[in-house]
Amino acid sequence: MDIMQILGLVIPAAIFAAAPLILTALGGLFSERAGVVNIGLEGLMVMGAFTAIITTLTLEGMGMGGPVVILLALVISILIGSLFSLFHAVASITFRADQIVSGVALNFLAVGLTVFIVRLLYNKGQTDYISNRIYRMDVPLLSDIPFIGPLFFSSAYMTSYVAILLAVIVYFVIFYTPFGLRLRSVGEHPMAADTMGINVNRMRYIGVMLSGAFAGLGGAVFALTVTGNFSGTTIVGQGFMALAALIFGKWNPLGALGAALFFGLAQALSITGQQIPLLSDVPPVFLLIAPYVLTILALAGFVGRAEGPKAIGKPYIKGSR
Amino acid sequence: MSKLLPKGRLLSWSVPLIAVFLGIFIGAIIMLVSGYNPITGYSALVRGIFSDTYYLGETIRMMTPLILAGLAVAFAFRTGLLNIGVEGQLIVGWLASVYVGIAFDLPAVLHLPMAILAGALAGALWGFIPGLLKAKFQVHEVIVTIMMNYIALYTANAIIRSYLIVPGERTESINQSASLSSPFLQSLTDFSRLHWGFVVAILACVIMWFILWRTTKGYELRAVGLNQHASQYAGMNVQRNIILSMLISGGFAGVAGAMEGLGTYGYMSILSGFSGLGFDGIAVALLGANTAIGVVLASFLFGGLKIGALNMQSQAGVPTELVEIVIALIIFFVASSYIIRWVMNRVKKEDI
Amino acid sequence: MSYVIEMNNIRKEFPGIVANDNITLQLKKGEIHALLGENGAGKSTLMNVLFGLYQPERGEIRVHGEKVEITDPNIANRLGIGMVHQHFMLVDKFTVTENIVMGNEPTKFGVVNIKKAAKEVKAISERYGLSVDPHAKIEDISVGMQQRVEILKTLYRGADILIFDEPTAVLTPQEIQELIGIMKTLVAEGKSIILITHKLKEIMAVCDRCTVIRRGKGIGTVEVSETDQDKLAAMMVGREVNFKVDKTPAVPKETVLSVTDLTVKDSRGVDAVKSLNLEIKAGEIVGLAGVDGNGQSEFIEAIAGLRKADKGSIKLNNKELVGLRPRKVTESGIGHIPEDRHKHGLVLDFAIGENIVLQTYYQKPYSKNTVLNYPEIYKKAKELIEDFDVRTPSEYTPARALSGGNQQKAIIAREVDRSPDFLIAAQPTRGLDVGAIESIHKRLISERDKGRGVLLMSLELDEVLNVSDRIAVMYEGQIVAIVDADKTNEKELGLLMAGGKKEKAGEAQ
Amino acid sequence: ACGSGDTAEETPADGGDDSSEEAVEAGDFKVAMVTDVGGIDDKSFNQSAWEGLSAFGEEVGLEEGTGYRYLQSQTMDDFEPNLRNLVREDADLVWGIGFLMEDAIRTIAEQVEDAQLAIVDTVVLDAEENTYDNIANVTFKEHEGSFLVGVIAGLQTEGDKVGFIGGVESGLIKKFENGFKAGVKAVNPDAEILVQYAESFNDASRGSQIANTMYSQGADIIYHAAGGTGNGLFTEAINRARNGENVWAIGVDRDQHEEGEYGDGQSVTLTSMVKRVDTAVAIVSEQTMNGDFPGGEILEYGLEEDAVGIAPSTDNVSEEALSAVEDYKGQIQSGDISVPQTDDEYEEYLNGLE
Ligand SMILES: Nc1ncnc2c1ncn2[C@@H]1O[C@H](COP(=O)(O)OP(=O)(O)OP(=O)(O)O)[C@@H](O)[C@H]1O
Ligand SMILES: Nc1ncnc2c1ncn2[C@@H]1O[C@H](COP(=O)(O)OP(=O)(O)OP(=O)(O)O)[C@@H](O)[C@H]1O
Ligand SMILES: [Mg+2]
Ligand SMILES: [Mg+2]
């Protein structure tokens, strides 16, 4: 394999693998910027993947097909994701639960509930395969650019670009709009926000529900592009990787984007690497653990301290300090 | 004020009980809605925990690693660290203890402690790395521990595959001298896999309690967890305490792995994924309010429900996932105890 | 008589305590109205009720004669009520402008119009003489500047009734003067102000009337022109208070602490202490005066071993401290009442007892072979609580539950009890009421009389003048003058602190 | 053949002296299985086993839930309690599905001597390397089936390059790999075979990336023995096929035609290596009901029993390949070809080819 071919394999794969992580990390960002730790991203992704597959299967059962099915599946996953995140929101905001505990509970609930429902619906522990998936395609025009075109724009998943675009949009929303300013203020100093007439708990609800929406989308994208069906093991650890990307990216949308792409790239390299002649003699285990070791090294070497929003993890109780 | 104390105590006990009740109650509604008979389901579940010494034995067996994983999370938590890496620490602890169990041939009095210690050391090493990075470079322990989990999983598999494999995709069985399993306990519980590990787990609880609440080191660890600046001001070495905390936490997790390796299984298989014990450990610790006693009780709840679920599946046909839902709900309600207290206070006020 | 604000018979309870019990406060248009009371008397609570952060159990609030329900700060804002809180309500990572417009942002195409906002901020700040840099980040500006931002926040929202909760506790004397000027401008513009402060002098200087509360109960409202400091203090505490600290002249002995050529960097890496020299003898209190930010904090942290010294030496009884870890410094015989009691002084979630042994827990009799001896710890705590009059339900109570004054007393008890040869007291009375201040000052002097060296760092010139025997003035990282406390005055000190002539300092010495 | 439900024949035990080894009236016969973590719908051997058990149960008129049933395991930890629950309920035959249950089955076999146990995919041995009298060991000659799909791949590859994706590397999966490689080499000695293990049975994302790399290097047919990870292979193949590329996937365990479907009834599934766990389960269950519990035996099901082989969907397989498959099937059955299972045997096999 020449270098171009390796890049041609690795880069699209990195972007592809990063997409669900980017989306989910962005979700986590909304919640954590508002001051609510979200360890439940994993569970929210499960919910998204579940919803996307169930919706697609149901619509297919009704004889529908084509892009509209996929679009509907994505939209419904977003809705269900944000609805389901209310579990975390109610517990950690209104009921003042420990946010980590409630996130952990959400993860348990998501896996239990989805598989339970799948059993009820289909009388088995995993669904059938969907026939309407998200497929790769060439981006018109851009894919014709020499060198860059084949690497970044040909036979790519649309969802990857949507994810990247969303990261930029979220960056803009967080740092330039009144909503973003208020969201951040609530995560930094809720009492200050309160005295400025910002409804702290409402902002936090919005933050958590957005995290549900985005993580739901992330899970849906994963299911619709990669697995094509749903079972209890469809989402294993991706939510935690997204959380890591969020922290790695220092709670900045573009940072999270970069971190997710970094994970994707390391992952893709480690997989493809086993077939690169130069690396094929390296024991596979070294390539397998490389992405994780690289991440740790990157953190220790360059990234270092990551400081989250100041008021993160604490329920806001009016009048206390 | 002192008159109020017993009432306060009552309140603090009744809140988790109410939480458990609510979780079970909603579980019943879910069963009802989905066409199962909750009474049949739950009675099968309860029978699956208590009706037989076998089930009790299995429940205690299940509790053993849960307690240790829970202690690991709780211990780190007390120092202000979230150890998501219990899973990985448990895996390396499992491997190390099994290795010592296989590789040496010593009298049991030496061999067994050595094997457990090997597990503890391996887990401690795995906890040391995130601790060190946190202390020296302020790297967030959550990311590092997540990464260390994967490294542990793949490395352990590779080591087993390269050096320890026997047919059956696992390591050899450990020598009897390093084994925790006990024909006596098995015969007592009708061939459950109950092993002496539960003694280790209870001992670990006492150790955790003792370290944290009775020693100067524990005092330091708690101080650092609550206020790093004040701890530094008071002459404590904050960095060293962070590392130590992760070291001890990882040690507990490693012993949890040793319980699987030396007790339940007597070997280690190639793992096709995480055991889940590490994540259960987070829930157990938080449910148990990061106290030793709490962890034991939460482990009993978890272990019991999980073992009982098997019987619920086999006798009432209710999918075991229901138990996962119930567990999630219980965690939810325990975490939301504020609202339960609030309602109780409301009710009390109206009584007056 | 029309009042802009009437709070009638307000009652506010917290679990187990009545913070406000039937309190009445009436504010006239254009007046500066003082609200006075001991720590924990219920002042902040009353103001939080007015600002809509708390809901009173009983009582009514009238604004411009109309009965209103202020259920949240938004309503207070709409009614023209603004509050500058005791603990600043600022987001450190935001800019001045962002903090001011937050919640009420001007927008353009859905985006925050920062340019326009900054312009508005600038306009208001010029109008009231509150100069700030609209684009500076809060974490980068001084406390005085931060307070201006707080005031601007209320003005930006068009408040004409302003509540200041202990605004001067965190300010330097210069900043206090500026603030007083600002307040006067504000009332001249037709605004009305409620001012909470523990400093009677300030009340005498700027206020028209004063309402006093004690333990949650209203004691009365007086015209400031018809009263004096002693009367106010008596009203507040319920007994006579002695302001002038009783002390005999110092009997200095051998040198305990000698600092030579000390250079220390601040957290940004700039030299904050530059080749500083100072000697302190046993049996004397040396006041460290200076405008905030001239290296006093870094100097003290360097002595305590919390900050690395770049150069020079610090000797305690001829033993070098530079390079020692904080633990060794403490063990060498340094006591340190830290500037920030919440950050450094206490582990707030630890019991008082556990806080009492924060530095000594590993020593006998509090522990033996690394095992803690709780009975001994709590016995000690009980003893100190009695000795130092720390008001707490018990030694098992978490430090968090104590008022600031009592937290401070607990810290002082701990530091003094270790019998250090040298005691550093950094801002020991900040935010405390006169009763508490009195007792702390007495403590410091009695330590001196026991033959200890004391370094008292304070931004309050009164305190420095009253308590110290000698005063070292710090300016730009150096001790620019050392004067005898009884041979100098506020005016001279103010001059020196502003970088005044050294010759003059030389004369005073 | 099994007797029909109500009129179940009563065949007395033909020699077993063990009292439990007696024929049971069909209505009273109780058989049960414990699934691996995958559950009875894993589209793989658990499902297949359950299909076999259900078919058997229905045929002899057992009631589901009492006569024949299954318990699912959530984790490895559950194997033993699940198996034991069934043994304690006096099931006449208890199946452990999957080699992971080896140790659990062994433990129970040692403790409950009169239990009748059976395990799929492995042989349970005691310390002296002997089998247990109360365990029937059911294994398959996956290498033989894999050989046949290898033959198809070797004949139908256009670039003389094919791939194999394994789940977690193990002796069992090695049988698939080596059988496949041998089949390819048998018909196409020049062919290059790419092999990669994913280290996971449920990482579809990794599966698709591995497949992507292999296809990009010119492999046009990829065989997987990787469970859920294999999903990614189909995803990748479909993506490429839709783009007009001529790539294929070979399924495993069952007919995976459905997984490869796209567009109007086309499928990227070239063929699948089916492993008839169902057949084996039904056979052994029936034997046991009839009092012929094959305890202590090692039952190796292969081509002969039609327990391994290629899937019935053959639309995409060329005539030439189909006839070659028949040909090799004969050679294997007659013993002319000994299909390698391990890496060493494969080396030997290659040397033999030259
Ligand atoms: N959030 C709260 N919860 C419970 N009790 C409170 C709370 N806030 C105040 N209190 C109680 O109300 C009383 C009055 O407190 P407040 O803060 O109003 O005092 P203050 O007069 O402002 O004191 P200081 O001069 O120290 O600022 C205190 O004694 C305290 O016990
Ligand atoms: N969350 C709370 N719960 C209980 N009591 C509280 C709480 N917050 C404040 N208090 C009480 O309010 C009273 C006043 O507290 P406050 O912090 O205003 O005291 P202070 O002397 O002004 O200290 P500071 O130096 O911090 O201003 C204290 O008695 C404290 O017990
Ligand atoms: Mg106050
Ligand atoms: Mg105060």
Short mmCIF file of C-alpha atoms and ligand atoms in Angstrom, two decimals, chain C residues 39 86 166 431, ligand 4:
data_model
loop_
_atom_site.label_atom_id
_atom_site.label_comp_id
_atom_site.label_asym_id
_atom_site.label_seq_id
_atom_site.Cartn_x
_atom_site.Cartn_y
_atom_site.Cartn_z
CA ASN C 39 -22.63 38.64 61.92
CA GLN C 86 -21.77 40.37 49.66
CA GLU C 166 -20.91 44.75 52.75
CA GLY C 431 -16.07 40.91 57.28
MG MG E 4 -20.31 38.76 56.29
#
